[in-house]
Amino acid sequence: MTVVLTREVSPLLEKCELTHQSRVPIDIQRAKKQHMKYEEALEQMGFTIRRLTATPHLPDGVFVEDTAVVFPEFAIITRPGAESRRGETESMADVLKEYRELYYIREPGILDGGDVLKAGKTVYIGITSRTNESGIQQFKEIVTMFGYKVIPIPVTGCLHLKSGITVLEPHRLLINPDWIHPGYFADYSLEYVHHHEPYGANVIRYQNFAICSDAYPETQKLLKKSGYDVISIDQSELEKAEAGLTCCSVIIED
Ligand code: GLY
Protein backbone atom coordinates (compact mmCIF):
# COMPACT_ATOMS: atom_id res chain seq x y z
CA MET A 1 0.00 0.00 0.00
CA THR A 2 1.57 3.28 -1.06
CA VAL A 3 0.33 6.21 0.99
CA VAL A 4 0.08 9.72 -0.38
CA LEU A 5 -0.18 12.69 1.96
CA THR A 6 -2.40 15.60 0.96
CA ARG A 7 -4.09 18.50 2.73
CA GLU A 8 -7.33 20.28 2.02
CA VAL A 9 -7.42 23.68 0.34
CA SER A 10 -7.33 26.64 2.73
CA PRO A 11 -10.17 29.18 2.45
CA LEU A 12 -7.35 31.76 2.31
CA LEU A 13 -5.76 30.30 -0.84
CA GLU A 14 -6.25 33.62 -2.61
CA LYS A 15 -3.67 35.13 -0.23
CA CYS A 16 -1.05 32.59 -1.31
CA GLU A 17 2.56 33.39 -2.12
CA LEU A 18 3.14 34.35 -5.76
CA THR A 19 6.54 34.72 -7.40
CA HIS A 20 6.21 34.61 -11.18
CA GLN A 21 2.45 34.95 -11.63
CA SER A 22 0.06 37.86 -11.15
CA ARG A 23 -2.69 37.65 -8.58
CA VAL A 24 -6.13 36.85 -10.02
CA PRO A 25 -9.35 35.89 -8.20
CA ILE A 26 -9.59 32.24 -7.12
CA ASP A 27 -12.90 30.39 -6.75
CA ILE A 28 -12.29 28.50 -3.51
CA GLN A 29 -15.22 26.10 -3.84
CA ARG A 30 -14.04 25.19 -7.32
CA ALA A 31 -10.47 24.81 -6.06
CA LYS A 32 -11.72 22.39 -3.36
CA LYS A 33 -13.63 20.33 -5.93
CA GLN A 34 -10.59 20.24 -8.23
CA HIS A 35 -8.43 19.10 -5.34
CA MET A 36 -10.87 16.28 -4.56
CA LYS A 37 -10.67 15.17 -8.21
CA TYR A 38 -6.90 15.27 -7.89
CA GLU A 39 -7.10 12.95 -4.87
CA GLU A 40 -9.44 10.66 -6.82
CA ALA A 41 -6.90 10.55 -9.66
CA LEU A 42 -4.21 9.50 -7.20
CA GLU A 43 -6.53 6.76 -5.88
CA GLN A 44 -7.18 5.63 -9.46
CA MET A 45 -3.41 5.23 -9.82
CA GLY A 46 -3.42 2.88 -6.82
CA PHE A 47 -2.39 5.22 -3.99
CA THR A 48 -4.06 5.44 -0.59
CA ILE A 49 -4.76 9.03 0.44
CA ARG A 50 -4.02 10.23 3.95
CA ARG A 51 -4.97 13.82 4.65
CA LEU A 52 -2.85 15.91 7.00
CA THR A 53 -4.49 18.08 9.64
CA ALA A 54 -6.19 21.02 7.96
CA THR A 55 -4.43 24.38 8.32
CA PRO A 56 -7.11 26.83 7.24
CA HIS A 57 -5.06 29.80 8.47
CA LEU A 58 -2.16 28.94 6.12
CA PRO A 59 -2.97 30.00 2.51
CA ASP A 60 -0.42 27.68 0.84
CA GLY A 61 -1.00 24.67 3.11
CA VAL A 62 -2.38 22.51 0.28
CA PHE A 63 1.08 22.51 -1.35
CA VAL A 64 2.41 19.80 0.92
CA GLU A 65 5.27 18.80 -1.39
CA ASP A 66 7.28 21.79 -0.21
CA THR A 67 7.34 20.67 3.42
CA ALA A 68 9.02 17.26 3.15
CA VAL A 69 11.16 15.05 0.95
CA VAL A 70 10.69 11.31 1.45
CA PHE A 71 13.30 8.66 0.60
CA PRO A 72 12.94 4.91 1.09
CA GLU A 73 15.23 5.04 4.16
CA PHE A 74 14.38 8.41 5.80
CA ALA A 75 12.64 11.74 5.25
CA ILE A 76 13.67 15.38 5.48
CA ILE A 77 11.39 18.04 6.90
CA THR A 78 12.18 21.24 5.05
CA ARG A 79 12.33 24.86 6.13
CA PRO A 80 10.20 26.54 3.44
CA GLY A 81 11.69 29.57 1.75
CA ALA A 82 8.60 31.74 2.22
CA GLU A 83 8.24 32.79 5.86
CA SER A 84 4.44 32.57 5.60
CA ARG A 85 4.82 28.83 4.92
CA ARG A 86 7.01 27.80 7.87
CA GLY A 87 3.98 26.79 9.95
CA GLU A 88 3.13 24.04 7.46
CA THR A 89 5.92 21.66 8.47
CA GLU A 90 4.88 20.65 12.00
CA SER A 91 1.73 18.81 10.95
CA MET A 92 3.69 17.09 8.16
CA ALA A 93 6.34 15.90 10.65
CA ASP A 94 3.63 14.64 13.04
CA VAL A 95 2.41 12.21 10.39
CA LEU A 96 5.63 11.43 8.55
CA LYS A 97 7.37 10.28 11.75
CA GLU A 98 5.07 7.23 11.68
CA TYR A 99 6.70 6.15 8.41
CA ARG A 100 10.30 7.38 8.42
CA GLU A 101 13.16 8.56 10.60
CA LEU A 102 13.10 12.35 10.26
CA TYR A 103 15.88 14.86 9.60
CA TYR A 104 15.42 18.62 9.51
CA ILE A 105 16.66 21.63 7.55
CA ARG A 106 17.55 24.32 10.11
CA GLU A 107 18.03 28.09 10.03
CA PRO A 108 19.73 29.76 8.10
CA GLY A 109 18.90 27.09 5.54
CA ILE A 110 15.77 27.33 3.43
CA LEU A 111 14.58 24.63 1.05
CA ASP A 112 11.26 23.85 -0.63
CA GLY A 113 10.49 20.25 -1.54
CA GLY A 114 9.38 21.47 -4.98
CA ASP A 115 13.05 22.16 -5.66
CA VAL A 116 14.06 18.53 -5.14
CA LEU A 117 14.07 16.10 -8.05
CA LYS A 118 15.00 12.53 -7.11
CA ALA A 119 16.39 10.27 -9.83
CA GLY A 120 17.70 7.03 -8.34
CA LYS A 121 20.67 7.77 -6.10
CA THR A 122 21.07 11.28 -7.52
CA VAL A 123 19.18 14.25 -6.12
CA TYR A 124 18.96 17.46 -8.14
CA ILE A 125 18.19 20.58 -6.11
CA GLY A 126 17.05 23.84 -7.68
CA ILE A 127 18.74 27.06 -6.65
CA THR A 128 15.75 29.39 -6.38
CA SER A 129 14.28 32.13 -4.23
CA ARG A 130 12.98 29.31 -1.97
CA THR A 131 16.15 27.23 -1.62
CA ASN A 132 19.54 28.61 -0.59
CA GLU A 133 23.11 27.36 -0.32
CA SER A 134 22.80 26.47 3.37
CA GLY A 135 19.61 24.51 2.71
CA ILE A 136 21.32 22.57 -0.07
CA GLN A 137 24.45 21.95 2.05
CA GLN A 138 22.38 20.63 4.99
CA PHE A 139 20.34 18.46 2.65
CA LYS A 140 23.53 17.10 1.11
CA GLU A 141 25.02 16.23 4.52
CA ILE A 142 21.91 14.22 5.38
CA VAL A 143 21.48 12.33 2.11
CA THR A 144 25.20 11.59 1.74
CA MET A 145 24.93 9.40 4.87
CA PHE A 146 22.56 7.20 2.87
CA GLY A 147 24.64 7.05 -0.32
CA TYR A 148 22.89 9.74 -2.36
CA LYS A 149 24.66 12.45 -4.31
CA VAL A 150 23.40 16.02 -4.71
CA ILE A 151 23.68 18.21 -7.80
CA PRO A 152 22.55 21.87 -7.50
CA ILE A 153 20.74 23.19 -10.58
CA PRO A 154 20.19 26.88 -11.45
CA VAL A 155 16.53 27.63 -12.20
CA THR A 156 15.25 30.67 -14.10
CA GLY A 157 11.74 31.76 -15.00
CA CYS A 158 9.74 29.51 -12.69
CA LEU A 159 9.15 29.00 -8.98
CA HIS A 160 10.66 25.56 -8.36
CA LEU A 161 12.95 23.11 -10.12
CA LYS A 162 10.02 20.72 -10.52
CA SER A 163 7.93 23.44 -12.18
CA GLY A 164 10.16 22.72 -15.19
CA ILE A 165 11.19 19.08 -14.95
CA THR A 166 9.84 15.73 -13.72
CA VAL A 167 10.84 12.10 -14.04
CA LEU A 168 8.99 9.91 -16.56
CA GLU A 169 11.21 6.84 -16.21
CA PRO A 170 14.46 6.29 -14.30
CA HIS A 171 16.43 7.54 -17.32
CA ARG A 172 13.82 9.65 -19.06
CA LEU A 173 12.79 13.16 -18.04
CA LEU A 174 10.16 15.67 -19.17
CA ILE A 175 11.70 19.16 -19.27
CA ASN A 176 11.10 22.78 -20.18
CA PRO A 177 14.50 23.76 -21.62
CA ASP A 178 13.71 27.49 -21.31
CA TRP A 179 13.70 27.21 -17.50
CA ILE A 180 16.06 24.33 -16.80
CA HIS A 181 19.24 23.91 -18.84
CA PRO A 182 19.13 20.47 -20.52
CA GLY A 183 22.93 20.28 -20.37
CA TYR A 184 22.69 19.32 -16.68
CA PHE A 185 20.79 16.19 -17.70
CA ALA A 186 22.94 15.03 -20.61
CA ASP A 187 22.97 11.43 -19.27
CA TYR A 188 19.17 11.16 -19.63
CA SER A 189 16.81 10.81 -22.51
CA LEU A 190 14.86 14.10 -22.53
CA GLU A 191 11.34 14.89 -23.71
CA TYR A 192 10.78 18.63 -24.25
CA VAL A 193 7.44 20.24 -23.52
CA HIS A 194 5.77 22.22 -26.30
CA HIS A 195 6.77 25.91 -26.06
CA HIS A 196 3.08 26.87 -25.67
CA GLU A 197 2.92 24.73 -22.52
CA PRO A 198 5.78 25.89 -20.31
CA TYR A 199 4.21 24.44 -17.15
CA GLY A 200 3.44 21.10 -18.82
CA ALA A 201 6.63 19.46 -17.53
CA ASN A 202 5.16 18.99 -14.07
CA VAL A 203 3.35 15.64 -14.26
CA ILE A 204 2.85 12.73 -11.85
CA ARG A 205 4.04 9.40 -13.23
CA TYR A 206 3.27 6.11 -11.46
CA GLN A 207 2.90 2.55 -12.74
CA ASN A 208 1.37 2.95 -16.20
CA PHE A 209 -0.33 6.26 -15.41
CA ALA A 210 0.51 9.89 -15.89
CA ILE A 211 -1.59 12.68 -14.37
CA CYS A 212 -1.46 15.79 -16.55
CA SER A 213 -3.41 19.05 -16.37
CA ASP A 214 -6.02 19.48 -19.08
CA ALA A 215 -4.40 22.86 -19.77
CA TYR A 216 -1.59 21.02 -21.59
CA PRO A 217 -3.00 19.04 -24.55
CA GLU A 218 0.36 18.84 -26.38
CA THR A 219 1.97 17.37 -23.27
CA GLN A 220 -0.89 14.89 -23.01
CA LYS A 221 -0.30 13.85 -26.64
CA LEU A 222 3.38 13.30 -25.88
CA LEU A 223 2.54 11.20 -22.81
CA LYS A 224 -0.02 9.10 -24.70
CA LYS A 225 2.47 8.54 -27.52
CA SER A 226 4.86 7.25 -24.87
CA GLY A 227 2.27 4.62 -23.96
CA TYR A 228 1.03 6.02 -20.64
CA ASP A 229 -2.60 6.03 -19.54
CA VAL A 230 -3.14 9.77 -19.14
CA ILE A 231 -5.46 11.00 -16.39
CA SER A 232 -6.45 14.51 -17.37
CA ILE A 233 -7.57 16.82 -14.59
CA ASP A 234 -8.67 20.43 -14.30
CA GLN A 235 -6.42 22.31 -11.86
CA SER A 236 -7.20 25.81 -13.10
CA GLU A 237 -7.88 27.37 -9.67
CA LEU A 238 -4.78 25.88 -8.05
CA GLU A 239 -2.70 26.87 -11.08
CA LYS A 240 -3.65 30.49 -10.29
CA ALA A 241 -1.80 29.93 -7.00
CA GLU A 242 1.35 28.93 -8.94
CA ALA A 243 0.82 25.23 -8.32
CA GLY A 244 2.10 22.28 -10.26
CA LEU A 245 0.53 18.84 -9.97
CA THR A 246 3.27 17.42 -7.79
CA CYS A 247 2.93 20.32 -5.30
CA CYS A 248 -0.24 18.90 -3.75
CA SER A 249 1.05 15.49 -2.62
CA VAL A 250 3.88 13.68 -0.89
CA ILE A 251 4.27 10.04 -1.92
CA ILE A 252 5.53 7.58 0.70
CA GLU A 253 6.66 4.62 -1.37
CA ASP A 254 6.65 1.31 0.49
N1 GLY B 1 1.75 29.57 -4.01
C1 GLY B 1 2.75 28.59 -3.97
C2 GLY B 1 3.98 29.12 -3.36
O1 GLY B 1 4.36 30.19 -3.75
O2 GLY B 1 4.58 28.58 -2.49
Coordinates of C-alpha atoms and ligand atoms in Angstrom, one line a residue:
M1 CA 0.0 0.0 0.0
T2 CA 1.6 3.3 -1.1
V3 CA 0.3 6.2 1.0
V4 CA 0.1 9.7 -0.4
L5 CA -0.2 12.7 2.0
T6 CA -2.4 15.6 1.0
R7 CA -4.1 18.5 2.7
E8 CA -7.3 20.3 2.0
V9 CA -7.4 23.7 0.3
S10 CA -7.3 26.6 2.7
P11 CA -10.2 29.2 2.5
L12 CA -7.4 31.8 2.3
L13 CA -5.8 30.3 -0.8
E14 CA -6.2 33.6 -2.6
K15 CA -3.7 35.1 -0.2
C16 CA -1.0 32.6 -1.3
E17 CA 2.6 33.4 -2.1
L18 CA 3.1 34.3 -5.8
T19 CA 6.5 34.7 -7.4
H20 CA 6.2 34.6 -11.2
Q21 CA 2.4 35.0 -11.6
S22 CA 0.1 37.9 -11.1
R23 CA -2.7 37.6 -8.6
V24 CA -6.1 36.8 -10.0
P25 CA -9.3 35.9 -8.2
I26 CA -9.6 32.2 -7.1
D27 CA -12.9 30.4 -6.7
I28 CA -12.3 28.5 -3.5
Q29 CA -15.2 26.1 -3.8
R30 CA -14.0 25.2 -7.3
A31 CA -10.5 24.8 -6.1
K32 CA -11.7 22.4 -3.4
K33 CA -13.6 20.3 -5.9
Q34 CA -10.6 20.2 -8.2
H35 CA -8.4 19.1 -5.3
M36 CA -10.9 16.3 -4.6
K37 CA -10.7 15.2 -8.2
Y38 CA -6.9 15.3 -7.9
E39 CA -7.1 12.9 -4.9
E40 CA -9.4 10.7 -6.8
A41 CA -6.9 10.6 -9.7
L42 CA -4.2 9.5 -7.2
E43 CA -6.5 6.8 -5.9
Q44 CA -7.2 5.6 -9.5
M45 CA -3.4 5.2 -9.8
G46 CA -3.4 2.9 -6.8
F47 CA -2.4 5.2 -4.0
T48 CA -4.1 5.4 -0.6
I49 CA -4.8 9.0 0.4
R50 CA -4.0 10.2 3.9
R51 CA -5.0 13.8 4.6
L52 CA -2.8 15.9 7.0
T53 CA -4.5 18.1 9.6
A54 CA -6.2 21.0 8.0
T55 CA -4.4 24.4 8.3
P56 CA -7.1 26.8 7.2
H57 CA -5.1 29.8 8.5
L58 CA -2.2 28.9 6.1
P59 CA -3.0 30.0 2.5
D60 CA -0.4 27.7 0.8
G61 CA -1.0 24.7 3.1
V62 CA -2.4 22.5 0.3
F63 CA 1.1 22.5 -1.4
V64 CA 2.4 19.8 0.9
E65 CA 5.3 18.8 -1.4
D66 CA 7.3 21.8 -0.2
T67 CA 7.3 20.7 3.4
A68 CA 9.0 17.3 3.1
V69 CA 11.2 15.0 0.9
V70 CA 10.7 11.3 1.4
F71 CA 13.3 8.7 0.6
P72 CA 12.9 4.9 1.1
E73 CA 15.2 5.0 4.2
F74 CA 14.4 8.4 5.8
A75 CA 12.6 11.7 5.3
I76 CA 13.7 15.4 5.5
I77 CA 11.4 18.0 6.9
T78 CA 12.2 21.2 5.0
R79 CA 12.3 24.9 6.1
P80 CA 10.2 26.5 3.4
G81 CA 11.7 29.6 1.7
A82 CA 8.6 31.7 2.2
E83 CA 8.2 32.8 5.9
S84 CA 4.4 32.6 5.6
R85 CA 4.8 28.8 4.9
R86 CA 7.0 27.8 7.9
G87 CA 4.0 26.8 10.0
E88 CA 3.1 24.0 7.5
T89 CA 5.9 21.7 8.5
E90 CA 4.9 20.7 12.0
S91 CA 1.7 18.8 10.9
M92 CA 3.7 17.1 8.2
A93 CA 6.3 15.9 10.7
D94 CA 3.6 14.6 13.0
V95 CA 2.4 12.2 10.4
L96 CA 5.6 11.4 8.6
K97 CA 7.4 10.3 11.7
E98 CA 5.1 7.2 11.7
Y99 CA 6.7 6.1 8.4
R100 CA 10.3 7.4 8.4
E101 CA 13.2 8.6 10.6
L102 CA 13.1 12.4 10.3
Y103 CA 15.9 14.9 9.6
Y104 CA 15.4 18.6 9.5
I105 CA 16.7 21.6 7.5
R106 CA 17.5 24.3 10.1
E107 CA 18.0 28.1 10.0
P108 CA 19.7 29.8 8.1
G109 CA 18.9 27.1 5.5
I110 CA 15.8 27.3 3.4
L111 CA 14.6 24.6 1.1
D112 CA 11.3 23.8 -0.6
G113 CA 10.5 20.2 -1.5
G114 CA 9.4 21.5 -5.0
D115 CA 13.0 22.2 -5.7
V116 CA 14.1 18.5 -5.1
L117 CA 14.1 16.1 -8.1
K118 CA 15.0 12.5 -7.1
A119 CA 16.4 10.3 -9.8
G120 CA 17.7 7.0 -8.3
K121 CA 20.7 7.8 -6.1
T122 CA 21.1 11.3 -7.5
V123 CA 19.2 14.2 -6.1
Y124 CA 19.0 17.5 -8.1
I125 CA 18.2 20.6 -6.1
G126 CA 17.0 23.8 -7.7
I127 CA 18.7 27.1 -6.6
T128 CA 15.8 29.4 -6.4
S129 CA 14.3 32.1 -4.2
R130 CA 13.0 29.3 -2.0
T131 CA 16.2 27.2 -1.6
N132 CA 19.5 28.6 -0.6
E133 CA 23.1 27.4 -0.3
S134 CA 22.8 26.5 3.4
G135 CA 19.6 24.5 2.7
I136 CA 21.3 22.6 -0.1
Q137 CA 24.4 21.9 2.0
Q138 CA 22.4 20.6 5.0
F139 CA 20.3 18.5 2.6
K140 CA 23.5 17.1 1.1
E141 CA 25.0 16.2 4.5
I142 CA 21.9 14.2 5.4
V143 CA 21.5 12.3 2.1
T144 CA 25.2 11.6 1.7
M145 CA 24.9 9.4 4.9
F146 CA 22.6 7.2 2.9
G147 CA 24.6 7.0 -0.3
Y148 CA 22.9 9.7 -2.4
K149 CA 24.7 12.5 -4.3
V150 CA 23.4 16.0 -4.7
I151 CA 23.7 18.2 -7.8
P152 CA 22.5 21.9 -7.5
I153 CA 20.7 23.2 -10.6
P154 CA 20.2 26.9 -11.5
V155 CA 16.5 27.6 -12.2
T156 CA 15.3 30.7 -14.1
G157 CA 11.7 31.8 -15.0
C158 CA 9.7 29.5 -12.7
L159 CA 9.2 29.0 -9.0
H160 CA 10.7 25.6 -8.4
L161 CA 13.0 23.1 -10.1
K162 CA 10.0 20.7 -10.5
S163 CA 7.9 23.4 -12.2
G164 CA 10.2 22.7 -15.2
I165 CA 11.2 19.1 -14.9
T166 CA 9.8 15.7 -13.7
V167 CA 10.8 12.1 -14.0
L168 CA 9.0 9.9 -16.6
E169 CA 11.2 6.8 -16.2
P170 CA 14.5 6.3 -14.3
H171 CA 16.4 7.5 -17.3
R172 CA 13.8 9.7 -19.1
L173 CA 12.8 13.2 -18.0
L174 CA 10.2 15.7 -19.2
I175 CA 11.7 19.2 -19.3
N176 CA 11.1 22.8 -20.2
P177 CA 14.5 23.8 -21.6
D178 CA 13.7 27.5 -21.3
W179 CA 13.7 27.2 -17.5
I180 CA 16.1 24.3 -16.8
H181 CA 19.2 23.9 -18.8
P182 CA 19.1 20.5 -20.5
G183 CA 22.9 20.3 -20.4
Y184 CA 22.7 19.3 -16.7
F185 CA 20.8 16.2 -17.7
A186 CA 22.9 15.0 -20.6
D187 CA 23.0 11.4 -19.3
Y188 CA 19.2 11.2 -19.6
S189 CA 16.8 10.8 -22.5
L190 CA 14.9 14.1 -22.5
E191 CA 11.3 14.9 -23.7
Y192 CA 10.8 18.6 -24.3
V193 CA 7.4 20.2 -23.5
H194 CA 5.8 22.2 -26.3
H195 CA 6.8 25.9 -26.1
H196 CA 3.1 26.9 -25.7
E197 CA 2.9 24.7 -22.5
P198 CA 5.8 25.9 -20.3
Y199 CA 4.2 24.4 -17.1
G200 CA 3.4 21.1 -18.8
A201 CA 6.6 19.5 -17.5
N202 CA 5.2 19.0 -14.1
V203 CA 3.3 15.6 -14.3
I204 CA 2.8 12.7 -11.9
R205 CA 4.0 9.4 -13.2
Y206 CA 3.3 6.1 -11.5
Q207 CA 2.9 2.6 -12.7
N208 CA 1.4 2.9 -16.2
F209 CA -0.3 6.3 -15.4
A210 CA 0.5 9.9 -15.9
I211 CA -1.6 12.7 -14.4
C212 CA -1.5 15.8 -16.6
S213 CA -3.4 19.0 -16.4
D214 CA -6.0 19.5 -19.1
A215 CA -4.4 22.9 -19.8
Y216 CA -1.6 21.0 -21.6
P217 CA -3.0 19.0 -24.5
E218 CA 0.4 18.8 -26.4
T219 CA 2.0 17.4 -23.3
Q220 CA -0.9 14.9 -23.0
K221 CA -0.3 13.9 -26.6
L222 CA 3.4 13.3 -25.9
L223 CA 2.5 11.2 -22.8
K224 CA 0.0 9.1 -24.7
K225 CA 2.5 8.5 -27.5
S226 CA 4.9 7.3 -24.9
G227 CA 2.3 4.6 -24.0
Y228 CA 1.0 6.0 -20.6
D229 CA -2.6 6.0 -19.5
V230 CA -3.1 9.8 -19.1
I231 CA -5.5 11.0 -16.4
S232 CA -6.4 14.5 -17.4
I233 CA -7.6 16.8 -14.6
D234 CA -8.7 20.4 -14.3
Q235 CA -6.4 22.3 -11.9
S236 CA -7.2 25.8 -13.1
E237 CA -7.9 27.4 -9.7
L238 CA -4.8 25.9 -8.1
E239 CA -2.7 26.9 -11.1
K240 CA -3.7 30.5 -10.3
A241 CA -1.8 29.9 -7.0
E242 CA 1.3 28.9 -8.9
A243 CA 0.8 25.2 -8.3
G244 CA 2.1 22.3 -10.3
L245 CA 0.5 18.8 -10.0
T246 CA 3.3 17.4 -7.8
C247 CA 2.9 20.3 -5.3
C248 CA -0.2 18.9 -3.8
S249 CA 1.1 15.5 -2.6
V250 CA 3.9 13.7 -0.9
I251 CA 4.3 10.0 -1.9
I252 CA 5.5 7.6 0.7
E253 CA 6.7 4.6 -1.4
D254 CA 6.6 1.3 0.5
Ligands
GLY1 N1 1.7 29.6 -4.0 C1 2.8 28.6 -4.0 C2 4.0 29.1 -3.4 O1 4.4 30.2 -3.8 O2 4.6 28.6 -2.5

